[in-house]
Amino acid sequence: AQTVTQSQPEMSVQEAETVTLSCTYDTSESDYYLFWYKQPPSRQMILVIRQEAYKQQNATENRFSVNFQKAAKSFSLKISDSQLGDAAMYFCAYRRPNLGSQGNLIFGKGTKLSVKP
Amino acid sequence: DVKVTQSSRYLVKRTGEKVFLECVQDMDHENMFWYRQDPGLGLRLIYFSYDVKMKEKGDIPEGYSVSREKKERFSLILESASTNQTSMYLCASSSGAISYEQYFGPGTRLTVT
């Protein structure tokens, strides 16, 4: 079975600095999707960034980028120029490219990011 | 924008009560999901539905049931609430195509006393 591991329960970063959140996963599949979701305090979970495993190029969304290492099964999230609004729980998730039950998301346990002014 | 709404943000129930958590999405999504979120455990899938009246068990279905009579609405039912069901419950939806994003509701924080 697939598993997703986030080894950092909590992280802290100074405003305007860069922080990297770690995620590793275990799968025997060659094709899949990876995601980072953000859950601000008392607010809805939203998608930050996605990566298709067949794409070698790392995904980027403004200040958010990933370092996808397929062979190492690693999918880290880099937040550049951190802002106070980046403070949130971040969840890494894995999805098989199947419909129905085989395509459900598998989440890591989350990393709580604090941003210091 | 996709909107997923949940009937309550906070709910307090007594042990043994029957509890209904409602979720509605407005994007005509085929798939809907119920997760439970607990500190240090992340999100765990309780049940999901890929069509009206269709449902499948997730990782932790014990003590829960679901109902999907209409495409836009997915209900989670606690037949007899217990204190170990005190948790945050998140609903999500996604389209039936291989479109991978799930859209989440704001969550319901349920306390069972």
XYZ file of N, CA and C in Angstrom:
690
model
N 0.837 -1.190 0.000
C 0.000 0.000 0.000
C 0.878 1.250 0.000
N 0.307 2.266 -0.622
C 1.062 3.510 -0.669
C 1.029 4.209 0.682
N 2.143 4.849 1.021
C 2.211 5.646 2.245
C 2.876 6.978 1.932
N 2.531 7.979 2.736
C 3.111 9.315 2.597
C 3.635 9.735 3.960
N 4.887 10.170 4.011
C 5.524 10.519 5.275
C 6.003 11.959 5.258
N 5.565 12.712 6.237
C 6.074 14.058 6.469
C 6.813 14.010 7.799
N 8.103 14.131 7.750
C 8.939 13.882 8.923
C 9.058 15.080 9.845
N 8.526 16.220 9.438
C 8.644 17.452 10.236
C 7.263 17.847 10.760
N 6.931 17.526 11.994
C 5.614 17.906 12.516
C 5.439 19.426 12.568
N 6.532 20.147 12.861
C 6.462 21.601 12.938
C 7.716 22.221 12.325
N 7.502 23.368 11.689
C 8.612 24.136 11.125
C 8.349 25.610 11.411
N 9.440 26.370 11.407
C 9.320 27.800 11.634
C 10.235 28.522 10.648
N 9.772 29.679 10.179
C 10.563 30.450 9.230
C 10.391 31.932 9.525
N 11.424 32.675 9.266
C 11.348 34.129 9.419
C 10.694 34.713 8.173
N 9.884 35.724 8.388
C 9.253 36.408 7.261
C 10.323 36.809 6.242
N 9.985 36.610 4.949
C 10.851 36.931 3.806
C 11.937 35.877 3.538
N 12.075 34.911 4.448
C 13.052 33.858 4.233
C 12.428 32.702 3.449
N 13.259 31.706 3.169
C 12.823 30.525 2.423
C 12.776 29.314 3.339
N 11.779 28.481 3.155
C 11.644 27.265 3.962
C 11.294 26.100 3.048
N 11.762 24.929 3.423
C 11.473 23.712 2.652
C 10.823 22.677 3.547
N 9.674 22.191 3.110
C 8.942 21.144 3.831
C 9.171 19.815 3.118
N 9.445 18.797 3.894
C 9.808 17.494 3.322
C 8.611 16.554 3.218
N 8.674 15.720 2.205
C 7.656 14.679 2.025
C 8.293 13.507 1.275
N 8.118 12.333 1.788
C 8.529 11.131 1.053
C 7.323 10.220 0.943
N 7.347 9.366 -0.043
C 6.214 8.481 -0.272
C 6.733 7.125 -0.722
N 5.891 6.169 -0.590
C 6.262 4.819 -0.974
C 5.224 4.292 -1.950
N 5.663 3.885 -3.109
C 4.751 3.338 -4.103
C 5.520 2.452 -5.066
N 4.806 1.518 -5.660
C 5.393 0.691 -6.709
C 4.899 1.126 -8.081
N 4.041 2.144 -8.088
C 3.497 2.653 -9.339
C 4.533 3.520 -10.040
N 4.397 3.645 -11.363
C 5.289 4.525 -12.109
C 4.598 5.825 -12.493
N 3.280 5.798 -12.494
C 2.512 6.981 -12.870
C 1.588 7.343 -11.711
N 1.653 8.598 -11.293
C 0.830 9.038 -10.163
C 0.893 10.559 -10.089
N 0.156 11.106 -9.131
C 0.141 12.542 -8.902
C 0.528 12.825 -7.452
N 1.148 13.944 -7.260
C 1.518 14.393 -5.919
C 1.005 15.813 -5.718
N 0.635 16.117 -4.479
C 0.042 17.419 -4.171
C 0.579 17.948 -2.851
N 0.551 19.246 -2.750
C 0.677 19.921 -1.462
C -0.594 20.729 -1.242
N -1.219 20.480 -0.079
C -2.392 21.229 0.332
C -2.024 22.087 1.528
N -2.691 23.234 1.611
C -2.484 24.174 2.716
C -3.784 24.333 3.489
N -3.704 24.262 4.813
C -4.879 24.470 5.661
C -4.570 25.570 6.663
N -4.967 26.817 6.367
C -4.748 27.904 7.327
C -5.594 27.686 8.574
N -5.239 28.299 9.681
C -6.020 28.127 10.909
C -7.488 28.500 10.705
N -8.366 27.583 11.025
C -9.816 27.789 10.947
C -10.306 28.132 9.547
N -9.557 27.735 8.553
C -9.983 28.015 7.178
C -9.904 26.757 6.337
N -10.481 26.848 5.153
C -10.578 25.691 4.283
C -9.240 25.252 3.716
N -9.123 23.962 3.497
C -7.943 23.400 2.869
C -7.959 23.744 1.387
N -6.844 24.192 0.881
C -6.754 24.543 -0.534
C -5.510 23.911 -1.150
N -5.602 23.668 -2.439
C -4.473 23.102 -3.158
C -3.408 24.170 -3.388
N -2.167 23.830 -3.082
C -1.056 24.748 -3.308
C -0.381 24.459 -4.647
N -0.102 23.183 -4.876
C 0.668 22.840 -6.066
C 0.506 21.353 -6.343
N 0.590 20.972 -7.598
C 0.487 19.566 -7.976
C 1.653 19.212 -8.906
N 1.960 17.931 -8.932
C 3.045 17.427 -9.788
C 2.622 16.096 -10.391
N 2.710 15.975 -11.681
C 2.480 14.693 -12.345
C 3.799 13.938 -12.401
N 3.783 12.681 -12.042
C 5.025 11.921 -11.937
C 5.746 11.768 -13.268
N 4.989 11.799 -14.366
C 5.627 11.608 -15.670
C 6.359 12.865 -16.147
N 6.116 13.976 -15.470
C 6.782 15.225 -15.842
C 8.082 15.371 -15.050
N 9.167 15.539 -15.735
C 10.439 15.698 -15.060
C 10.614 17.093 -14.497
N 9.967 18.057 -15.125
C 10.124 19.438 -14.672
C 9.366 19.646 -13.372
N 10.021 20.307 -12.433
C 9.398 20.599 -11.148
C 8.322 21.671 -11.299
N 7.189 21.434 -10.644
C 6.094 22.398 -10.708
C 6.422 23.651 -9.898
N 5.901 24.772 -10.378
C 6.094 26.062 -9.710
C 4.800 26.845 -9.765
N 4.452 27.470 -8.639
C 3.287 28.354 -8.557
C 3.697 29.566 -7.739
N 4.100 30.600 -8.440
C 4.521 31.844 -7.782
C 5.652 31.570 -6.788
N 5.434 31.797 -5.508
C 6.493 31.611 -4.512
C 6.668 30.155 -4.081
N 5.801 29.293 -4.577
C 5.825 27.893 -4.182
C 6.424 27.039 -5.304
N 7.338 26.197 -4.958
C 7.916 25.284 -5.937
C 8.197 23.951 -5.258
N 8.341 22.935 -6.072
C 8.623 21.611 -5.516
C 9.952 21.110 -6.043
N 10.535 20.220 -5.261
C 11.705 19.465 -5.699
C 11.267 18.008 -5.749
N 10.966 17.553 -6.941
C 10.452 16.206 -7.149
C 11.593 15.300 -7.564
N 11.897 14.339 -6.722
C 12.947 13.362 -6.990
C 12.285 11.988 -7.076
N 11.956 11.583 -8.307
C 11.157 10.373 -8.474
C 11.885 9.127 -7.976
N 13.148 9.019 -8.299
C 13.887 7.819 -7.892
C 13.975 7.724 -6.383
N 14.126 8.855 -5.736
C 14.217 8.883 -4.280
C 12.847 8.910 -3.618
N 11.792 9.035 -4.417
C 10.419 9.126 -3.900
C 10.325 10.256 -2.885
N 10.790 11.407 -3.311
C 10.805 12.588 -2.468
C 10.097 13.730 -3.184
N 9.353 14.506 -2.403
C 8.523 15.582 -2.983
C 8.481 16.720 -1.983
N 9.482 17.564 -1.980
C 9.549 18.641 -0.999
C 8.954 19.927 -1.562
N 8.450 20.746 -0.662
C 7.828 22.026 -1.022
C 8.719 23.159 -0.528
N 9.078 24.058 -1.440
C 9.863 25.221 -1.081
C 9.000 26.463 -1.164
N 8.998 27.219 -0.073
C 8.258 28.483 -0.033
C 9.296 29.597 0.032
N 9.303 30.428 -0.963
C 10.251 31.537 -1.031
C 9.585 32.817 -0.528
N 10.406 33.734 -0.005
C 9.875 35.018 0.457
C 8.645 34.798 1.347
N 8.812 34.033 2.401
C 7.683 33.641 3.253
C 6.920 34.859 3.771
N 5.609 34.703 3.799
C 4.728 35.763 4.275
C 3.932 35.255 5.475
N 3.427 36.202 6.264
C 2.663 35.822 7.449
C 1.472 34.939 7.076
N 0.906 35.185 5.901
C -0.241 34.391 5.458
C 0.105 32.971 5.051
N 1.380 32.647 5.026
C 1.781 31.273 4.710
C 1.676 30.359 5.927
N 1.476 30.943 7.087
C 1.355 30.131 8.301
C 0.137 29.228 8.195
N 0.353 27.921 8.303
C -0.728 26.963 8.086
C -0.206 25.558 8.334
N -1.122 24.599 8.303
C -0.758 23.193 8.205
C -0.598 22.870 6.726
N 0.460 22.167 6.395
C 0.693 21.755 5.022
C 0.660 20.230 4.956
N -0.127 19.739 4.025
C -0.263 18.299 3.845
C 0.243 17.892 2.470
N 1.054 16.877 2.456
C 1.490 16.251 1.228
C 0.524 15.105 0.921
N 0.193 14.914 -0.342
C -0.760 13.856 -0.688
C -0.347 13.183 -1.996
N -0.729 11.930 -2.094
C -0.392 11.088 -3.253
C -1.683 10.560 -3.856
N -1.694 10.467 -5.183
C -2.883 9.927 -5.852
C -2.485 9.062 -7.035
N -3.080 7.898 -7.095
C -2.889 7.060 -8.266
C -3.748 7.600 -9.398
N -3.330 7.402 -10.639
C -4.090 7.961 -11.768
C -5.257 7.075 -12.178
N -6.039 6.654 -11.216
C -7.171 5.791 -11.517
C -8.452 6.477 -11.089
N -9.526 6.076 -11.706
C -10.822 6.549 -11.280
C -11.323 5.692 -10.117
N -12.336 6.164 -9.472
C -12.948 5.391 -8.401
C -12.030 5.221 -7.210
N -12.199 4.134 -6.529
C -11.520 3.950 -5.247
C -10.012 3.894 -5.377
N -9.548 3.482 -6.545
C -8.095 3.378 -6.695
C -7.436 4.735 -6.826
N -8.229 5.740 -7.040
C -7.663 7.073 -7.245
C -7.808 7.990 -6.058
N -8.058 7.440 -4.899
C -8.202 8.288 -3.723
C -6.873 8.884 -3.282
N -6.981 10.030 -2.607
C -5.793 10.687 -2.064
C -5.333 9.986 -0.795
N -4.021 9.891 -0.663
C -3.408 9.414 0.577
C -2.599 10.575 1.133
N -2.918 10.976 2.367
C -2.318 12.156 2.962
C -1.222 11.790 3.951
N -0.237 12.682 4.047
C 0.706 12.623 5.145
C 0.061 13.216 6.392
N 0.796 13.200 7.502
C 0.235 13.666 8.759
C 0.318 15.173 8.935
N 0.998 15.846 8.038
C 1.011 17.296 8.062
C 2.230 17.903 8.728
N 2.550 19.123 8.302
C 3.604 19.933 8.913
C 3.016 21.292 9.243
N 3.135 21.675 10.497
C 2.625 22.984 10.910
C 3.719 24.022 10.724
N 3.459 24.982 9.848
C 4.436 26.027 9.554
C 4.063 27.315 10.280
N 5.014 27.830 11.022
C 4.856 29.144 11.667
C 5.759 30.143 10.960
N 5.269 31.372 10.816
C 6.043 32.423 10.177
C 6.252 33.544 11.193
N 7.492 33.850 11.464
C 7.813 34.878 12.462
C 8.029 36.224 11.795
N 7.410 37.269 12.347
C 7.575 38.597 11.743
C 8.951 39.194 12.033
N -15.934 29.554 -9.124
C -15.156 28.776 -8.159
C -16.024 27.673 -7.561
N -15.358 26.570 -7.320
C -16.040 25.461 -6.656
C -16.357 25.843 -5.225
N -17.559 25.509 -4.810
C -17.899 25.779 -3.428
C -18.398 24.493 -2.783
N -17.782 24.148 -1.676
C -18.217 23.010 -0.879
C -18.606 23.559 0.483
N -19.828 23.321 0.875
C -20.299 23.823 2.155
C -20.689 22.670 3.066
N -20.513 22.905 4.355
C -20.896 21.927 5.368
C -21.886 22.585 6.304
N -22.831 21.799 6.775
C -23.990 22.354 7.466
C -23.637 23.073 8.766
N -22.614 22.625 9.451
C -22.253 23.255 10.720
C -20.748 23.402 10.825
N -20.286 24.471 11.436
C -18.854 24.601 11.731
C -18.525 23.929 13.061
N -19.432 24.044 14.014
C -19.241 23.436 15.330
C -20.521 22.708 15.734
N -20.309 21.559 16.352
C -21.457 20.749 16.760
C -21.098 20.049 18.059
N -22.024 20.069 19.009
C -21.830 19.357 20.272
C -22.993 18.389 20.438
N -22.673 17.122 20.606
C -23.693 16.082 20.750
C -23.368 15.210 21.962
N -24.390 14.504 22.399
C -24.217 13.615 23.536
C -23.975 12.185 23.059
N -23.296 11.433 23.866
C -23.052 10.021 23.582
C -24.363 9.296 23.325
N -24.383 8.523 22.246
C -25.566 7.760 21.898
C -26.509 8.457 20.928
N -26.320 9.742 20.718
C -27.185 10.460 19.775
C -26.856 10.079 18.339
N -27.844 10.195 17.488
C -27.634 10.019 16.056
C -27.270 11.387 15.483
N -26.178 11.434 14.725
C -25.661 12.714 14.250
C -25.600 12.705 12.722
N -26.048 13.788 12.143
C -25.997 13.951 10.692
C -25.081 15.127 10.349
N -24.109 14.874 9.505
C -23.271 15.939 8.977
C -23.556 16.036 7.484
N -23.888 17.250 7.045
C -24.285 17.446 5.660
C -23.213 18.190 4.879
N -23.080 17.821 3.631
C -22.120 18.454 2.737
C -22.795 18.686 1.386
N -22.608 19.881 0.851
C -23.180 20.218 -0.446
C -22.110 20.861 -1.318
N -22.055 20.417 -2.594
C -21.122 21.033 -3.541
C -21.913 21.535 -4.750
N -21.397 22.599 -5.351
C -22.166 23.270 -6.404
C -21.523 23.154 -7.781
N -20.608 22.190 -7.958
C -19.903 22.096 -9.238
C -20.246 20.821 -10.007
N -21.316 20.169 -9.637
C -21.743 18.970 -10.364
C -20.662 17.878 -10.354
N -19.916 17.799 -9.274
C -18.871 16.785 -9.170
C -19.457 15.410 -8.919
N -18.850 14.414 -9.557
C -19.301 13.045 -9.367
C -18.846 12.484 -8.017
N -17.633 12.819 -7.625
C -17.044 12.202 -6.439
C -17.179 13.098 -5.212
N -17.530 12.496 -4.106
C -17.563 13.213 -2.829
C -16.961 12.338 -1.747
N -16.370 12.993 -0.760
C -15.560 12.290 0.237
C -15.854 12.833 1.632
N -15.738 11.965 2.614
C -15.729 12.372 4.013
C -14.424 11.914 4.647
N -13.734 12.896 5.257
C -12.496 12.624 5.973
C -12.676 12.987 7.444
N -11.841 12.356 8.232
C -11.724 12.727 9.629
C -10.291 13.226 9.820
N -10.162 14.374 10.518
C -8.844 14.949 10.751
C -8.564 15.028 12.240
N -7.497 14.388 12.670
C -7.088 14.397 14.070
C -5.629 14.801 14.157
N -5.273 15.552 15.202
C -3.876 16.003 15.351
C -2.897 14.836 15.327
N -1.868 14.978 14.526
C -0.841 13.949 14.454
C -1.195 12.749 13.592
N -2.420 12.719 13.101
C -2.854 11.585 12.269
C -3.182 12.006 10.841
N -3.220 13.291 10.569
C -3.533 13.748 9.223
C -5.001 13.532 8.892
N -5.273 13.342 7.620
C -6.639 13.091 7.158
C -6.805 11.610 6.858
N -7.881 11.074 7.360
C -8.187 9.673 7.093
C -9.557 9.576 6.440
N -9.625 8.796 5.385
C -10.850 8.690 4.601
C -11.847 7.772 5.289
N -13.056 8.270 5.487
C -14.112 7.486 6.130
C -14.933 6.758 5.062
N -15.513 7.513 4.162
C -16.315 6.973 3.072
C -16.176 7.900 1.875
N -16.439 7.365 0.720
C -16.567 8.223 -0.444
C -17.658 7.700 -1.367
N -18.069 8.563 -2.281
C -19.131 8.216 -3.217
C -18.734 8.704 -4.596
N -18.877 7.846 -5.586
C -18.513 8.238 -6.950
C -19.737 8.416 -7.841
N -20.918 8.300 -7.247
C -22.135 8.543 -8.001
C -23.294 8.535 -7.023
N -24.429 9.029 -7.474
C -25.617 9.009 -6.619
C -25.910 7.576 -6.201
N -26.183 7.426 -4.934
C -26.515 6.146 -4.315
C -25.362 5.146 -4.318
N -24.211 5.550 -4.775
C -23.039 4.673 -4.749
C -22.104 5.132 -3.641
N -21.540 4.182 -2.936
C -20.626 4.518 -1.855
C -19.605 3.399 -1.700
N -18.473 3.788 -1.163
C -17.455 2.801 -0.835
C -16.811 3.170 0.488
N -16.428 2.163 1.232
C -15.751 2.389 2.502
C -14.342 2.897 2.257
N -13.943 3.788 3.152
C -12.573 4.243 3.144
C -11.753 3.458 4.143
N -10.834 4.144 4.807
C -9.924 3.462 5.716
C -10.508 3.235 7.108
N -11.435 4.105 7.522
C -11.966 4.006 8.882
C -13.494 4.138 8.888
N -14.226 3.210 8.279
C -15.680 3.358 8.172
C -16.469 2.939 9.418
N -15.812 2.288 10.365
C -16.534 1.734 11.511
C -17.200 2.842 12.317
N -18.471 2.653 12.592
C -19.228 3.617 13.389
C -19.873 4.717 12.568
N -19.676 4.659 11.245
C -20.207 5.689 10.348
C -21.001 5.045 9.216
N -21.933 5.804 8.673
C -22.580 5.440 7.427
C -22.761 6.717 6.612
N -23.119 6.563 5.347
C -23.275 7.727 4.481
C -24.528 7.573 3.635
N -24.929 8.705 3.070
C -26.087 8.715 2.189
C -25.839 9.728 1.086
N -26.142 9.296 -0.142
C -26.040 10.233 -1.261
C -27.257 10.015 -2.157
N -28.293 10.768 -1.890
C -29.546 10.681 -2.639
C -29.568 11.634 -3.823
N -28.801 12.704 -3.719
C -28.676 13.658 -4.812
C -27.208 13.905 -5.097
N -26.909 14.258 -6.322
C -25.520 14.383 -6.738
C -24.770 15.427 -5.917
N -25.438 16.498 -5.534
C -24.750 17.590 -4.877
C -24.612 17.428 -3.374
N -25.240 16.419 -2.819
C -25.300 16.319 -1.365
C -24.793 14.963 -0.873
N -23.942 15.009 0.134
C -23.358 13.783 0.684
C -23.391 13.895 2.195
N -24.087 12.985 2.834
C -24.284 13.057 4.286
C -23.481 11.988 4.998
N -22.920 12.371 6.108
C -22.224 11.435 6.993
C -23.092 11.243 8.227
N -23.294 9.994 8.611
C -24.186 9.672 9.725
C -23.416 8.900 10.787
N -23.520 9.395 11.995
C -23.003 8.666 13.154
C -24.223 8.058 13.828
N -24.386 6.768 13.705
C -25.612 6.111 14.172
C -25.790 6.248 15.688
N -24.695 6.147 16.414
C -24.733 6.284 17.874
C -23.401 6.894 18.286
N -23.412 8.209 18.416
C -22.152 8.924 18.632
C -21.431 8.454 19.892
N -20.123 8.385 19.773
C -19.294 8.026 20.922
C -18.200 9.078 21.092
N -17.623 9.138 22.284
C -16.629 10.178 22.564
C -15.414 10.061 21.655
N -15.098 8.854 21.197
C -13.931 8.719 20.319
C -14.206 9.183 18.898
N -15.403 9.667 18.662
C -15.723 10.271 17.378
C -15.635 11.798 17.430
N -15.222 12.311 18.555
C -14.918 13.735 18.646
C -13.752 14.040 17.726
N -13.973 14.935 16.770
C -12.954 15.160 15.742
C -13.384 16.297 14.824
N -12.492 16.637 13.886
C -12.834 17.545 12.787
C -13.190 16.681 11.581
N -14.329 16.988 10.972
C -14.784 16.236 9.806
C -14.757 17.140 8.575
N -14.074 16.670 7.555
C -13.933 17.429 6.318
C -14.616 16.702 5.174
N -15.357 17.479 4.403
C -15.980 16.967 3.194
C -15.193 17.488 1.999
N -15.133 16.714 0.922
C -14.448 17.154 -0.284
C -15.182 16.620 -1.503
N -14.942 17.246 -2.647
C -15.522 16.752 -3.895
C -14.506 16.884 -5.018
N -14.700 16.078 -6.056
C -13.839 16.169 -7.239
C -14.635 15.677 -8.438
N -14.164 16.056 -9.622
C -14.858 15.626 -10.825
C -14.515 14.186 -11.143
N -15.333 13.574 -11.991
C -15.147 12.167 -12.289
C -14.048 11.881 -13.267
N -13.653 12.890 -14.022
C -12.552 12.688 -14.962
C -11.258 12.549 -14.177
N -10.196 12.168 -14.883
C -8.925 12.083 -14.179
C -8.434 13.511 -13.957
N -9.197 14.227 -13.221
C -8.852 15.567 -12.732
C -8.611 15.390 -11.267
N -7.480 15.662 -10.832
C -6.991 15.134 -9.591
C -7.278 15.974 -8.378
N -7.791 17.181 -8.565
C -7.913 18.054 -7.410
C -9.184 17.793 -6.630
N -9.057 17.699 -5.333
C -10.208 17.639 -4.449
C -10.412 19.021 -3.837
N -11.676 19.434 -3.784
C -12.042 20.712 -3.192
C -12.686 20.437 -1.843
N -12.226 21.159 -0.842
C -12.649 20.862 0.520
C -13.640 21.884 1.065
N -14.496 21.400 1.947
C -15.358 22.276 2.713
C -14.622 22.827 3.925
N -15.264 23.695 4.703
C -14.609 24.348 5.839
C -14.424 23.448 7.055
N -15.113 22.316 7.061
C -14.975 21.400 8.190
C -16.050 21.595 9.248
N -16.352 20.515 9.937
C -17.250 20.541 11.101
C -16.487 19.971 12.282
N -16.365 20.797 13.312
C -15.715 20.298 14.530
C -16.792 19.720 15.441
N -16.775 18.411 15.561
C -17.774 17.699 16.358
C -17.188 17.318 17.707
N -17.935 17.652 18.741
C -17.575 17.238 20.098
C -18.692 16.356 20.632
N -18.329 15.169 21.068
C -19.294 14.242 21.655
C -18.989 14.130 23.150
N -19.979 14.479 23.959
C -19.755 14.483 25.419
C -20.502 13.348 26.104
